Short mmCIF file of C-alpha atoms in Angstrom, two decimals:
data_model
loop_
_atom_site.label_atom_id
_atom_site.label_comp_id
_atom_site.label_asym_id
_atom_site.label_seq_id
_atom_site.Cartn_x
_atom_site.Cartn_y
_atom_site.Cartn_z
CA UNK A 1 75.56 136.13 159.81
CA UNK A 2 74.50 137.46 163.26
CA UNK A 3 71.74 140.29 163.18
CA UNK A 4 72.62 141.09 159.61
CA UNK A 5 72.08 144.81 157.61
CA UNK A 6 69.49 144.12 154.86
CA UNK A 7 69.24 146.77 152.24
CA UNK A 8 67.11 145.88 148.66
CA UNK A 9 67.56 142.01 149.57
CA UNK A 10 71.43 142.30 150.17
CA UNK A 11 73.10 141.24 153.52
CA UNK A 12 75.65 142.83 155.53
CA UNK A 13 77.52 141.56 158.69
CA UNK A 14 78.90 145.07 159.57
CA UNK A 15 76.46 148.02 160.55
CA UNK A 16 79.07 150.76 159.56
CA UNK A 17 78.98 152.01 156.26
CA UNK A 18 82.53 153.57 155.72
CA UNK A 19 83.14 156.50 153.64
CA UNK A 20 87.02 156.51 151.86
CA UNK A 21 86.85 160.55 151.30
CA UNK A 22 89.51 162.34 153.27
CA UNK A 23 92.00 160.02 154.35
CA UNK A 24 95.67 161.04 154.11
CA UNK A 25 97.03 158.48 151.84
CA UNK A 26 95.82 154.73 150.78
CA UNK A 27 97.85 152.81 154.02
CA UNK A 28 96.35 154.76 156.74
CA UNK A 29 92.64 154.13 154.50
CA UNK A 30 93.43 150.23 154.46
CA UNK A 31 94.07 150.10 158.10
CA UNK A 32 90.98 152.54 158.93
CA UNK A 33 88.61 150.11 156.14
CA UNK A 34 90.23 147.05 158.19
CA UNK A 35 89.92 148.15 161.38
CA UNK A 36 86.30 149.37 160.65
CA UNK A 37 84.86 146.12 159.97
CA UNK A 38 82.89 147.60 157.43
CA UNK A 39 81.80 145.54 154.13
CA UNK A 40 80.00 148.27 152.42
CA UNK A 41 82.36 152.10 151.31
CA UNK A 42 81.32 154.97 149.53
CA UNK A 43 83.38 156.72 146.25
CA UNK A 44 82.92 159.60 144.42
CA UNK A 45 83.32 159.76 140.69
CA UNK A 46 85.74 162.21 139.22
CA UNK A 47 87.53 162.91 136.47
CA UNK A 48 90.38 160.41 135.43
CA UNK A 49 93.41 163.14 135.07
CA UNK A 50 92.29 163.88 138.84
CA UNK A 51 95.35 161.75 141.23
CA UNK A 52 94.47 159.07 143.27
CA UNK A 53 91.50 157.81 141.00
CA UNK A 54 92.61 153.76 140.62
CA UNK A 55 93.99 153.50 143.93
CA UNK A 56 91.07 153.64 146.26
CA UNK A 57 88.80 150.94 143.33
CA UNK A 58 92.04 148.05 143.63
CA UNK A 59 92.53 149.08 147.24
CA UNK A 60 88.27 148.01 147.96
CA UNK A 61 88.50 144.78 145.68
CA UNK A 62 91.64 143.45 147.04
CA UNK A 63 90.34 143.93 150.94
CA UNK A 64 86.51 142.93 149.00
CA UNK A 65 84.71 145.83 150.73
CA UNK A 66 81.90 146.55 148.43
CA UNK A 67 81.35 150.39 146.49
CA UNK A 68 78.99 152.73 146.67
CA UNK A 69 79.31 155.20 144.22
CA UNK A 70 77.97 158.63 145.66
CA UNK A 71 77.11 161.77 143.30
CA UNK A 72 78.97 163.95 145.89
CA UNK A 73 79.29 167.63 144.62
CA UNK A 74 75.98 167.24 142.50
CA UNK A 75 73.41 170.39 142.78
CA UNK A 76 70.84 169.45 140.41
CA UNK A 77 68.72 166.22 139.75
CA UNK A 78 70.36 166.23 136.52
CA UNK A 79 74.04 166.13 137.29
CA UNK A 80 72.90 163.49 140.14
CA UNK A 81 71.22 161.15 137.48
CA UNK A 82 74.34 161.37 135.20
CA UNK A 83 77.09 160.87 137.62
CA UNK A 84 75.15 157.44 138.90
CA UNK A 85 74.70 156.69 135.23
CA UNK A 86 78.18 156.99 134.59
CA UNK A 87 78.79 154.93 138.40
CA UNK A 88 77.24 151.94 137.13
CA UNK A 89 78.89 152.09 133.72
CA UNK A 90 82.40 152.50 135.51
CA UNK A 91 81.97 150.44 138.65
CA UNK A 92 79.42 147.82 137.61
CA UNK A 93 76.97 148.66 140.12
CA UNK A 94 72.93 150.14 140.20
CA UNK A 95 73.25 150.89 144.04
CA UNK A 96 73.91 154.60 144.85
CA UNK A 97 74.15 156.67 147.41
CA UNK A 98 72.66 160.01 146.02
CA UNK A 99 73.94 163.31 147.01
CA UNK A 100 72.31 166.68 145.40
CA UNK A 101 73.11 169.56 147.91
CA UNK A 102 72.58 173.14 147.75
CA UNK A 103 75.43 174.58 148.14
CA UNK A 104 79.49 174.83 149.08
CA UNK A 105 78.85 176.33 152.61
CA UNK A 106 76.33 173.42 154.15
CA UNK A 107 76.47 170.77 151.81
CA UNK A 108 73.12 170.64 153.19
CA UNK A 109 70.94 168.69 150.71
CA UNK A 110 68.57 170.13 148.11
CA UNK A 111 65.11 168.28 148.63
CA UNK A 112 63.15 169.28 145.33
CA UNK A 113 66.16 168.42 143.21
CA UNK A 114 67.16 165.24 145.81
CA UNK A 115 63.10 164.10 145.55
CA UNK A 116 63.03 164.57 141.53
CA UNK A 117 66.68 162.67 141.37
CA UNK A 118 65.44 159.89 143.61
CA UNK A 119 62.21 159.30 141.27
CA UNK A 120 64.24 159.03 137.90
CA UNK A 121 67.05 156.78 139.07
CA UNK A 122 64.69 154.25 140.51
CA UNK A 123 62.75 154.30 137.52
CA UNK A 124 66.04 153.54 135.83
CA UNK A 125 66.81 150.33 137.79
CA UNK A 126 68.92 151.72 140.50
CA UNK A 127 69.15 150.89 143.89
CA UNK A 128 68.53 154.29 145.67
CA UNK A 129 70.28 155.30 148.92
CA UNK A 130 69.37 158.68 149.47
CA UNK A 131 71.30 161.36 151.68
CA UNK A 132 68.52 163.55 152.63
CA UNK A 133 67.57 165.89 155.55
CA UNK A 134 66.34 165.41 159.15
CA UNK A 135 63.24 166.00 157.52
CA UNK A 136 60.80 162.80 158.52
CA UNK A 137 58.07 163.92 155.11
CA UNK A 138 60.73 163.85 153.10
CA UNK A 139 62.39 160.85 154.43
CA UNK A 140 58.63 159.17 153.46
CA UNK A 141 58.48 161.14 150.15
CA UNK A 142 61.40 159.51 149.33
CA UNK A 143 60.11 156.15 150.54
CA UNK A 144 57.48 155.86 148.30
CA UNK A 145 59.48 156.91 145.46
CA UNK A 146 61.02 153.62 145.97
CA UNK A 147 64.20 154.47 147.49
CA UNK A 148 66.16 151.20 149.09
CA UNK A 149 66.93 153.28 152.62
CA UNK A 150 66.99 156.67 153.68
CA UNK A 151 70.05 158.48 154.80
CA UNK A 152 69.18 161.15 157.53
CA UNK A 153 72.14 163.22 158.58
CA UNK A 154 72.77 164.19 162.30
CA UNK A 155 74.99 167.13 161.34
CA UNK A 156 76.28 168.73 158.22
CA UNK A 157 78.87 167.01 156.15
CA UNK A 158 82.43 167.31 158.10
CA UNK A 159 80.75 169.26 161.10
CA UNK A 160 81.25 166.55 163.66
CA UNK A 161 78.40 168.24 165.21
CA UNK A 162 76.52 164.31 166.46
CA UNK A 163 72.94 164.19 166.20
CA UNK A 164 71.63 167.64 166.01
CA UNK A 165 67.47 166.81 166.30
CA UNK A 166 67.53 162.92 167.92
CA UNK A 167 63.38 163.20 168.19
CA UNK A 168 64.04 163.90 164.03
CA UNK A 169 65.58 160.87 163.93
CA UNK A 170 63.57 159.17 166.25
CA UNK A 171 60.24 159.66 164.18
CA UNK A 172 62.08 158.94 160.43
CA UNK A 173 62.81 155.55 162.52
CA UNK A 174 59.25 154.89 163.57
CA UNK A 175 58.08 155.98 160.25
CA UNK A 176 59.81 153.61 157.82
CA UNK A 177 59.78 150.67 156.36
CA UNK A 178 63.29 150.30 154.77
CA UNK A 179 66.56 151.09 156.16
CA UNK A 180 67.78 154.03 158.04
CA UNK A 181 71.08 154.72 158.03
CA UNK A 182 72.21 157.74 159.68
CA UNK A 183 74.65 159.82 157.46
CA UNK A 184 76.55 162.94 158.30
CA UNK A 185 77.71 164.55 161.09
CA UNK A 186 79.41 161.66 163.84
CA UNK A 187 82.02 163.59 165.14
CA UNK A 188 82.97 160.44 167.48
CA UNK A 189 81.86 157.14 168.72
CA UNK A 190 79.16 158.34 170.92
CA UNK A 191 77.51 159.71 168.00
CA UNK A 192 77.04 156.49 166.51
CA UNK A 193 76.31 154.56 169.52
CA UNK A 194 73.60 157.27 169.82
CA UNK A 195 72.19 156.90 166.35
CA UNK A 196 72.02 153.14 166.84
CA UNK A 197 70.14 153.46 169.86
CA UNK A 198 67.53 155.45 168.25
CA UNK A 199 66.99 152.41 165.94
CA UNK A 200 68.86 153.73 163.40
CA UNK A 201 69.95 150.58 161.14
CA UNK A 202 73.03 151.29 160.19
CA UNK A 203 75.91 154.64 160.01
CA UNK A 204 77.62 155.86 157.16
CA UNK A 205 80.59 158.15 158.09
CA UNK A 206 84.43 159.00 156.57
CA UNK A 207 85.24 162.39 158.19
CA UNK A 208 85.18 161.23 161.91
CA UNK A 209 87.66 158.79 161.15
CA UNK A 210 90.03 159.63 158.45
CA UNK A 211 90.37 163.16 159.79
CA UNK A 212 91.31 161.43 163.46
CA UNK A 213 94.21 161.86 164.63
CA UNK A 214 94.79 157.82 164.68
CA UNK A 215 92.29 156.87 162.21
CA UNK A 216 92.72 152.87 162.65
CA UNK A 217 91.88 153.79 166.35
CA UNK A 218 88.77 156.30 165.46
CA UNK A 219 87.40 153.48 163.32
CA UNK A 220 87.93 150.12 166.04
CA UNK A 221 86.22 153.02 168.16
CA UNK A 222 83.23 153.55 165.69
CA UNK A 223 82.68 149.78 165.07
CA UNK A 224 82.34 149.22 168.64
CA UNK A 225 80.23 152.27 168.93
CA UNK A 226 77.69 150.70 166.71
CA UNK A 227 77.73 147.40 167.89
CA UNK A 228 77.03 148.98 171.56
CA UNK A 229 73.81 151.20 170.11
CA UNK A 230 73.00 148.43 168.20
CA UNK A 231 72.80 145.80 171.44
CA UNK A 232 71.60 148.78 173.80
CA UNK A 233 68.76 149.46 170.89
CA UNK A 234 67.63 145.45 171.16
CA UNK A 235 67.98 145.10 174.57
CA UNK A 236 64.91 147.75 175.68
CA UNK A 237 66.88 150.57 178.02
CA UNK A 238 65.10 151.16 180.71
CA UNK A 239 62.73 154.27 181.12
CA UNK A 240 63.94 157.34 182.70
CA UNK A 241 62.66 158.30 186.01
CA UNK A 242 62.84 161.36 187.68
CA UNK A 243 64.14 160.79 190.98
CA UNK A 244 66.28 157.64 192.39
CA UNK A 245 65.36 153.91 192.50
CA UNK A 246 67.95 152.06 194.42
CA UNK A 247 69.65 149.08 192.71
CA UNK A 248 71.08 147.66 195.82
CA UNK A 249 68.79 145.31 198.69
CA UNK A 250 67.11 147.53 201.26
CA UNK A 251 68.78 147.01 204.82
CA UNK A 252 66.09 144.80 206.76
CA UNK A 253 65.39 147.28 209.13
CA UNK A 254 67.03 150.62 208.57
CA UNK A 255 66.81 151.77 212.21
CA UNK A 256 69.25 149.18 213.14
CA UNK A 257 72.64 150.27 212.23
CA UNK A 258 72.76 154.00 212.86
CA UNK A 259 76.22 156.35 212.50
CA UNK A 260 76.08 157.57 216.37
CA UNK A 261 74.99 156.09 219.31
CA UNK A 262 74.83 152.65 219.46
CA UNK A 263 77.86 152.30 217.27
CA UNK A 264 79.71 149.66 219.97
CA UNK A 265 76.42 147.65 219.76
CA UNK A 266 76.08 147.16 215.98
CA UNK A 267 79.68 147.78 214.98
CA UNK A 268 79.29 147.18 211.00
CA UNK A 269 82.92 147.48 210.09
CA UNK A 270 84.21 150.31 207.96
CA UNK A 271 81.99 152.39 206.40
CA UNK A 272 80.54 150.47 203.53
CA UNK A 273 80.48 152.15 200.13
CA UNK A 274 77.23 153.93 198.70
CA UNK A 275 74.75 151.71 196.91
CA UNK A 276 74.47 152.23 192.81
CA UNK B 1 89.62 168.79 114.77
CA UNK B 2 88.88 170.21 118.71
CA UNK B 3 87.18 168.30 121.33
CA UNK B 4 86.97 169.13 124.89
CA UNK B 5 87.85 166.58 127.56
CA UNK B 6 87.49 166.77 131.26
CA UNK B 7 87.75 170.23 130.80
CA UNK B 8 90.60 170.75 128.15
CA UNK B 9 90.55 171.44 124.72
CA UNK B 10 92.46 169.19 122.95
CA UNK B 11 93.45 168.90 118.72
CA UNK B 12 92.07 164.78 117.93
CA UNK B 13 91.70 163.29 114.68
CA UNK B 14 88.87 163.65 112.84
CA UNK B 15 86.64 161.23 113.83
CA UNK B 16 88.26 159.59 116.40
CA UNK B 17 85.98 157.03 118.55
CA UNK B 18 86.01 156.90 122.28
CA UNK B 19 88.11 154.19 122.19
CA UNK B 20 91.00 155.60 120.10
CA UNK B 21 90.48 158.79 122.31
CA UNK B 22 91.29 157.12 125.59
CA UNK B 23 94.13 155.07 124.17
CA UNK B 24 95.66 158.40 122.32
CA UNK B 25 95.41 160.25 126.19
CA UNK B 26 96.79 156.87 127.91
CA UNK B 27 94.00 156.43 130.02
CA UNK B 28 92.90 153.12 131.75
CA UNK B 29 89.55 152.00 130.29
CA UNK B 30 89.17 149.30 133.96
CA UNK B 31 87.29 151.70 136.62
CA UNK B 32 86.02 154.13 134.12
CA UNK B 33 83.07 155.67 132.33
CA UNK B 34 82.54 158.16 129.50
CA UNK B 35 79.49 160.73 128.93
CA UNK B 36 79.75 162.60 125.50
CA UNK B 37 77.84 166.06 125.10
CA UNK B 38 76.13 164.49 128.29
CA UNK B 39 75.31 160.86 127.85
CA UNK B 40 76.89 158.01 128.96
CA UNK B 41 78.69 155.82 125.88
CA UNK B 42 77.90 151.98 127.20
CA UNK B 43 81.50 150.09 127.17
CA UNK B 44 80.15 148.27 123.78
CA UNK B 45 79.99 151.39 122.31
CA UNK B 46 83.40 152.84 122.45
CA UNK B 47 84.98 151.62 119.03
CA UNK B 48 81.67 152.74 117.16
CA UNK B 49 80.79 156.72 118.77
CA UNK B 50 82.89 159.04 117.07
CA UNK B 51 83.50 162.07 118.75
CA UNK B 52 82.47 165.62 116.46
CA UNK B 53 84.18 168.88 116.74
CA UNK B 54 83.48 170.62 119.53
CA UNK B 55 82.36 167.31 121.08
CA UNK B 56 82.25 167.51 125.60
CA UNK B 57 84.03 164.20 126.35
CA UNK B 58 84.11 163.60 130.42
CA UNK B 59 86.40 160.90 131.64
CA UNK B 60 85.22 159.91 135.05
CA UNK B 61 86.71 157.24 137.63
CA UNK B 62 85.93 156.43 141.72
CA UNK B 63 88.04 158.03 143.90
CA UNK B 64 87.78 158.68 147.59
CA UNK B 65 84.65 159.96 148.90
CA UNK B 66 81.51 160.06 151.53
#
């Protein structure tokens, strides 16, 4: 596996965490999960009598994506804790991605009751991957509770809205010692070629491709995304610079061939194309 | 006697377990979990915790989600 994804000792070949919430029906979600690349989806626990409950699990085993269980729609510390409890009883699995927000109109998420969740679940044996603000003390709060990443967003659920605070992001990058994975927000493939180049580790996002209008498409185009923030990330972009630094050989004496004049003398051809 | 689960009141027998609940309702027990009056009932547990009146069963399964 080439430049794997290592979160809590497991290894992933794909960078792109891909959520299965929103998509229009199961096909178009198999073609989007294939398309992605991704080895790793999110899943929300609900109620069985809710529709559509046994699809998405036999749809991830047959393709063998794993499943993260989220506690989506959680507002305290204690609904989180149960709904995970219940995840690993159902699913088979301690890894979570916990989700305590504040309320209906941000989903933003609710730090004391996120911070107090994260504490008791790790305590419990889970494997902790935390949706939290672009908040870099909480992001380290979190750390040293023992959480297995962190999971910044760059916009509020659904928004689309990208990165919102990149130097956020930046410093929650340079601060940690496990996994970033930015969550939230990527409205399109830019976005997450952006997070990746701020040495982000991985993305997790559903929205921006199972709301697309071709959501196979949306997710090639996030893969690739990802991959090209991820290579742009290693390979050291160059520093900006305020005014121009020509790419292209200087002419050996730049007096020589002039526009007017002598034009008979030094007759260059055509006019060659600007250097860049 | 009455229990309520995932959100509806429904007439059991007295006694039932969790097991005999989720058979009498039809539901799959692959993909699924069970709290009663708030704590998870381990798999192992299902044919021996009985529910009580006024027992709060929640049935939960994945579904699609961020």
């Amino acid at each position: 596996m080439d430049d794997p994804l290592v979160i809590a000792g497991r290894a992933f070949g794909s960078r792109l965490v891909l959520g299965t919430g929103g998509a229009a029906n199961l096909a178009i979600l198999e073609r989007a999960l294939v398309a992605s690349g991704t080895e790793l989806t999110t899943v929300a626990m609900r109620r069985v009598d809710h529709s559509g409950g046994t699809g998405v699990l036999g749809l991830l085993r047959r393709l063998g994506v794993g499943v993260l269980p989220n506690t989506a729609g959680c507002r305290t510390a204690a609904e989180a804790v149960l709904t995970a409890r219940l995840a690993w009883e159902a699913l088979d699995t301690n890894w979570v991605k916990l989700e305590v927000v504040a309320d209906e109109r941000t989903l933003l998420p609710d730090s004391a009751e996120l911070l107090d969740a994260a504490a008791q679940l790790v305590e419990d044996g889970f494997v902790v991957l935390p949706y939290t603000n672009d908040d870099p003390v909480l992001a380290r709060r979190l750390e040293q509770a023992g959480c297995a990443a962190v999971m910044p967003l760059g916009a509020p659920i659904g928004t689309g809205l990208g990165i919102r605070n990149p130097h956020n992001i930046e410093l929650i990058v340079s601060d940690a010692s496990v996994p970033v994975i930015l969550d939230a927000g990527i409205g399109t493939a830019s976005d997450a070629a952006l997070a990746m180049e701020l040495g982000c580790d991985a993305v997790l996002l559903s929205t921006a491709v199972t709301r697309a209008q071709d959501p196979e498409r949306m997710a090639a185009a996030m893969k690739a995304g990802v991959l090209a923030g991820r290579l742009a990330r290693l390979a050291g972009r160059i520093p900006c610079r305020r005014l121009a630094r020509a790419s292209s050989p200087s002419l050996p004496d730049p007096g020589q061939i002039s526009m007017s004049g002598n034009r008979q003398k030094f007759d260059t051809g055509p006019t060659p194309p600007p250097s860049g | 006697m009455f229990a309520v689960v995932n959100g509806t009141e429904r007439e059991l027998p007295d006694g039932v377990s969790v097991a005999g609940l989720l058979d009498k309702l039809g539901m799959t027990r692959t993909g699924v979990a069970v709290a009663l009056d708030g704590a998870v009932v381990p798999r192992g547990n299902w044919t021996t915790t009985t529910l009580r009146s006024g027992s709060v069963v929640e049935v939960l399964t994945a579904v699609g989600g961020g």
